[in-house]
XYZ file of C-alpha atoms in Angstrom:
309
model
C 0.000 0.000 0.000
C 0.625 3.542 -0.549
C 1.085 4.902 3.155
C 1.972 8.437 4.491
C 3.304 8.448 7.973
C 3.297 10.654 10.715
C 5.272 11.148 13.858
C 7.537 12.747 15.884
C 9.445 11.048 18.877
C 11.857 7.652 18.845
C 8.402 5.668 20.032
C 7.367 6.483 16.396
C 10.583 5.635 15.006
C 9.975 1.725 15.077
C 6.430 1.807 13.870
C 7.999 3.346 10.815
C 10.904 1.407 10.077
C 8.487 -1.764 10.606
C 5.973 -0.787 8.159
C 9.257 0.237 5.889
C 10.695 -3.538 6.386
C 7.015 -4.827 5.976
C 7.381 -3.628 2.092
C 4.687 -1.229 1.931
C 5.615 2.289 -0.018
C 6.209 4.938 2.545
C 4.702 7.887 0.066
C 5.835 10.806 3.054
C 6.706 11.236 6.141
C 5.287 13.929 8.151
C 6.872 15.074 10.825
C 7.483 18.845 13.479
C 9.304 21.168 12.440
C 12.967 21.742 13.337
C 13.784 23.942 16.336
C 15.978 25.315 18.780
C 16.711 22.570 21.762
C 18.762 22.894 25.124
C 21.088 25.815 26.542
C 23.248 26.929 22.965
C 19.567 26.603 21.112
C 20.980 24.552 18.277
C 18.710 23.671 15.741
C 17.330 20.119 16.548
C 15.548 17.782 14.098
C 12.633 14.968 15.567
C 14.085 11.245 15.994
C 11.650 10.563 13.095
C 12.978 13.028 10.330
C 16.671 12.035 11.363
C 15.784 8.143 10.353
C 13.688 9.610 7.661
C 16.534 11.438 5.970
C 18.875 8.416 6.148
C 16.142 6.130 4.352
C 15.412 8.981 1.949
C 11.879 9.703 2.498
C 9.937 12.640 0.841
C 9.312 14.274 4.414
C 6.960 17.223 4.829
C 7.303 19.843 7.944
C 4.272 21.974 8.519
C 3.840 25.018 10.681
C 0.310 24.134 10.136
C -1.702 21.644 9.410
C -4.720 23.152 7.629
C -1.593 25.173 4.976
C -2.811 25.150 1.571
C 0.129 24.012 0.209
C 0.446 21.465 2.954
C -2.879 20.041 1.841
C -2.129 20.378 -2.038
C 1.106 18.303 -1.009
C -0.223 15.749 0.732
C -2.848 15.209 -1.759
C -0.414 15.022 -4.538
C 0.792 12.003 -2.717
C -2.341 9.505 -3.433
C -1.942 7.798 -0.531
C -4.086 4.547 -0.210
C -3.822 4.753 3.943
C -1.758 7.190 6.658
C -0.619 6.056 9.844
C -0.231 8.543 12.889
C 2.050 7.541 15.645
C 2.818 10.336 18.361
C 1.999 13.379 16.345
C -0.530 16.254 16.913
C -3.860 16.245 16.280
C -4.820 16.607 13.094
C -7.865 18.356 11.113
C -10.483 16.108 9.373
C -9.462 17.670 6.087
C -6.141 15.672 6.939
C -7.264 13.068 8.485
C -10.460 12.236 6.022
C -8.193 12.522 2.912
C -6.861 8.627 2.037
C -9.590 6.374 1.061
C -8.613 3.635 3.786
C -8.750 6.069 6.638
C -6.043 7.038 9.213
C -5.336 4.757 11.679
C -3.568 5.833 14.769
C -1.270 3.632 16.990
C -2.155 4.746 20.827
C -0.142 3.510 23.752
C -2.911 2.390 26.065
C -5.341 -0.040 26.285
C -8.402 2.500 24.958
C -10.611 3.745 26.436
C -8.398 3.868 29.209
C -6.047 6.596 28.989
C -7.001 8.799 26.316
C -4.790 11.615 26.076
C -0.631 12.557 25.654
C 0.765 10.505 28.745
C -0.553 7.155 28.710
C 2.463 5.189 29.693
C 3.171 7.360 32.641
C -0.520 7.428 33.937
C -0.610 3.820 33.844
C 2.097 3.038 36.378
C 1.147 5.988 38.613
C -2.196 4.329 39.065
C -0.885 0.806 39.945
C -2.157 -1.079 36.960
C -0.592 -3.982 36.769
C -1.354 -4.341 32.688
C -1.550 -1.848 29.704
C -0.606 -2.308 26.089
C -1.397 -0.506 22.501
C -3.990 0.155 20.199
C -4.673 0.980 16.426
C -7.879 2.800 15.760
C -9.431 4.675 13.135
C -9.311 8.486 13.808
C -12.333 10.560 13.749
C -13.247 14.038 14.840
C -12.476 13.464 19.207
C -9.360 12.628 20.224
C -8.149 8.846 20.630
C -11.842 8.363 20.487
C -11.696 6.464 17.498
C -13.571 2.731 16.421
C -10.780 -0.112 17.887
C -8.883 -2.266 15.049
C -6.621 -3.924 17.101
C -5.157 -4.238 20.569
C -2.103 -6.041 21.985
C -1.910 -6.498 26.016
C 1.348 -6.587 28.660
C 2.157 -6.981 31.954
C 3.250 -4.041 34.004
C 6.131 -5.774 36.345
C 6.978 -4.544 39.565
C 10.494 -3.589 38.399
C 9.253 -1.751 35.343
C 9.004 2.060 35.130
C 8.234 4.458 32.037
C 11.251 3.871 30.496
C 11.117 0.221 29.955
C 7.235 0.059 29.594
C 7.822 2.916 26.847
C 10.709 0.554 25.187
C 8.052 -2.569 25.670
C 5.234 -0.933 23.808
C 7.359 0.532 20.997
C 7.968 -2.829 19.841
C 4.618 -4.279 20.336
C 2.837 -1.352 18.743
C 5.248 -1.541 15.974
C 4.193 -5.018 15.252
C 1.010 -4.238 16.013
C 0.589 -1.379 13.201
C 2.111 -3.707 10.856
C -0.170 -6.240 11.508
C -3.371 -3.739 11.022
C -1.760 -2.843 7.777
C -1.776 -6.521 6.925
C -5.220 -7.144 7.414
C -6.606 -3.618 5.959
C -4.587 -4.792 2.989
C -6.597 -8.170 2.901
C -9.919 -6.536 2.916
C -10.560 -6.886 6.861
C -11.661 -3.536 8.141
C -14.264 -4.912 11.122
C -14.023 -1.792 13.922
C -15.293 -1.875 17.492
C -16.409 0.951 19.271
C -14.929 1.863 22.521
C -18.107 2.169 24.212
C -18.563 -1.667 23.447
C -15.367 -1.983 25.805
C -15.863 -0.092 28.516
C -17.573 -2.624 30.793
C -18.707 0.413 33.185
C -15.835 0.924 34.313
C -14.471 4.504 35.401
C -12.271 5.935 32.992
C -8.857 6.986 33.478
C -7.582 10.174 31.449
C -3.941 10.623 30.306
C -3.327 14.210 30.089
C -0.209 15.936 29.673
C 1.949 16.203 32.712
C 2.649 19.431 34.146
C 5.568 20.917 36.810
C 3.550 20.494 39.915
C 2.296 16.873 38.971
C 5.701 15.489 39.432
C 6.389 16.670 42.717
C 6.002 14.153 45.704
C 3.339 15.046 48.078
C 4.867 13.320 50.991
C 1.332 13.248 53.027
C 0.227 10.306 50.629
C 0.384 6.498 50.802
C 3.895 4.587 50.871
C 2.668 3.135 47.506
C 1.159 5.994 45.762
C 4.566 7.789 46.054
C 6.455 4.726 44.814
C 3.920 4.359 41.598
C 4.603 8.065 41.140
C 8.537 7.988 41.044
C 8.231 4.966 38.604
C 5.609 6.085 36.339
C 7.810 9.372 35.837
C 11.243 7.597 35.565
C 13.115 8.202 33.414
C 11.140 11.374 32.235
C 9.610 13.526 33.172
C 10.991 12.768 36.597
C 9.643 13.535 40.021
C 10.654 15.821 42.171
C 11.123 16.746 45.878
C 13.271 19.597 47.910
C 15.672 18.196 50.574
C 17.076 20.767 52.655
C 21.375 20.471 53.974
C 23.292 20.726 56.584
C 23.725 24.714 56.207
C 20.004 24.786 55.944
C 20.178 25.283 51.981
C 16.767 23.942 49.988
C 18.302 22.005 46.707
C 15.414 20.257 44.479
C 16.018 17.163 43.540
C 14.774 14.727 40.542
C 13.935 11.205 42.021
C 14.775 8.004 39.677
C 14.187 4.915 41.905
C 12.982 3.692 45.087
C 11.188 0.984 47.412
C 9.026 0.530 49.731
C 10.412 1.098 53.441
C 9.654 -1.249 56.588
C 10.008 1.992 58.306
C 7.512 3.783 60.263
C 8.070 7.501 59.573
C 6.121 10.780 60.262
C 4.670 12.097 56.623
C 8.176 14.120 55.321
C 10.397 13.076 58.173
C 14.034 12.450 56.349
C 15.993 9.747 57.623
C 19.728 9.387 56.849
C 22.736 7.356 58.081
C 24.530 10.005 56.033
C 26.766 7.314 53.833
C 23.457 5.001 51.804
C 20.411 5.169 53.800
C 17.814 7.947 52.734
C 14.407 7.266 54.073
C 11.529 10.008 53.940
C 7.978 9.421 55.850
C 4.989 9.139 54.301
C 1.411 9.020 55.161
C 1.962 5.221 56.305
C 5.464 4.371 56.153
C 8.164 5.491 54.286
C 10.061 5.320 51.091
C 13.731 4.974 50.741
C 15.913 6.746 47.514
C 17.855 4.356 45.902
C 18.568 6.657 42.674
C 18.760 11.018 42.411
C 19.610 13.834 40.887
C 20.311 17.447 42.736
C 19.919 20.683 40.307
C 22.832 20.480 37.802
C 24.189 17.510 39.087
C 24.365 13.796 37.122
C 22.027 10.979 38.551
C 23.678 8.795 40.404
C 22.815 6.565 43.753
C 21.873 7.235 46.794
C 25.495 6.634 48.370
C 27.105 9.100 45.612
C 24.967 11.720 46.657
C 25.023 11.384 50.313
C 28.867 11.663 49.841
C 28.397 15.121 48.737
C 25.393 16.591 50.240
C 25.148 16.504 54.176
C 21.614 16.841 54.804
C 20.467 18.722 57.628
């Protein structure tokens, strides 16, 4: 088939280059813009334009979606399908152009999770499974009629980071086995209100500043879920205060569960690999951190060089 693809980050980069291996004529790739990253505000280019260019892809970078020019482009293009993987949301005059539809790849068992952090609001909440979908856009987001959907296990060792790395493969297989059967005539759909099973739903909204930071007045648990459903990124985040009565802010990577029994933000410290900090029930103990402009490292590294108070 003739496919235009869309998509930004690395998670999109394996959907593409499986649907490339998978033989199918990648037609265009859109993808953001260039811009200005980090402190010298070099130019950067998305993960998927830099694999793009080294496959030679016709790749297309609009300011805006709804761009004449844009449209006249894509058009040109007679695609028979596009696939969206991590991109913005697009207009139905985008979305409604192939004949086949657009099919999105979402990384959440839908309904649950609809929105631009599924991954991380999955392991906040203690779920102990998530997994992908492909759907069929329409005009509300990831609100689209279900092709397929491929489940995992959310270990207790697992954060973001390797649930993120888990799904990326899965969901690439998984778009290039909804290609596969589109091809072959299948196009059966389910709605997601079919699946819902009355259960409440769980958004996935973006995550913001002051979500990441540890509220030390909740559950043991809660806290832990938190730390691992923003590890590696976005991170959460805490203030510890030193010896000369100094607040640094600190990113926290890793913990566990304490057999402690601390007050709700009491810090504990043997001052050489013990950091403990009291929760509503317990406590939680740091195992990895990061102080402001500092590397991450564990807990014993950074106790070596910050004497808390």
């Amino acid at each position: 088939m003739r496919i235009i693809f869309m998509g930004t980050p690395e998670f999109a980069v394996e959907s593409l280059k499986a649907i490339q291996h998978a033989g199918h004529e990648i037609v265009g790739v859109v993808t953001m813009p260039d811009k200005p990253a980090g402190r010298g505000q070099k130019i950067s280019k998305s993960a998927v334009k830099i694999y793009a260019e080294q496959q030679g892809f016709n790749i297309l970078q609009p300011e805006r979606l709804k761009d004449e020019n844009f449209i006249n482009g894509l058009k040109a293009l007679k695609a028979d399908i596009q696939v969206v993987v991590a991109f913005k949301m697009l207009p139905e005059i985008v979305w409604n152009m192939p004949p086949l539809g657009t099919y999105n790849l979402h990384a959440s068992l839908l309904p649950q999770y609809r929105g631009a952090a599924p991954i991380n609001w999955a392991i906040m909440n203690g779920d102990k499974t998530t997994g992908v979908t492909t759907f069929k856009l329409k005009h509300e987001i990831d609100t689209g009629d279900i092709f397929m959907q491929r489940s995992i296990d959310i270990l207790p060792t697992d954060d973001a980071g390797s649930i993120h790395d888990k799904l990326m493969n899965i969901g690439a297989q998984t778009i290039v086995d909804t290609l596969a059967q589109i091809e072959a005539g299948n196009t059966n759909l389910t709605a997601q209100s079919t699946l819902a099973n009355d259960e409440e739903l769980r958004p996935a909204p973006k995550i913001f500043k002051e979500d990441m930071k540890l509220d030390w007045s909740r559950p043991t648990a809660e806290l832990h879920n938190k730390v691992r459903g923003l590890s590696p990124y976005p991170t959460a985040w805490t203030e510890l205060t030193d010896n000369k009565q100094v607040v640094t802010s600190v990113k926290i990577y890793r913990t566990h569960i304490s057999d402690k029994k601390l007050s709700a933000g009491q810090v504990e410290t043997d001052g050489k690999s013990y950091l403990a900090i009291g929760t509503a029930d317990g406590a939680l103990e740091i195992d990895e951190i990061q102080a402001a402009g500092k590397k991450r490292m564990d807990i014993k590294a950074f106790l070596q060089g910050f004497h808390l108070s």
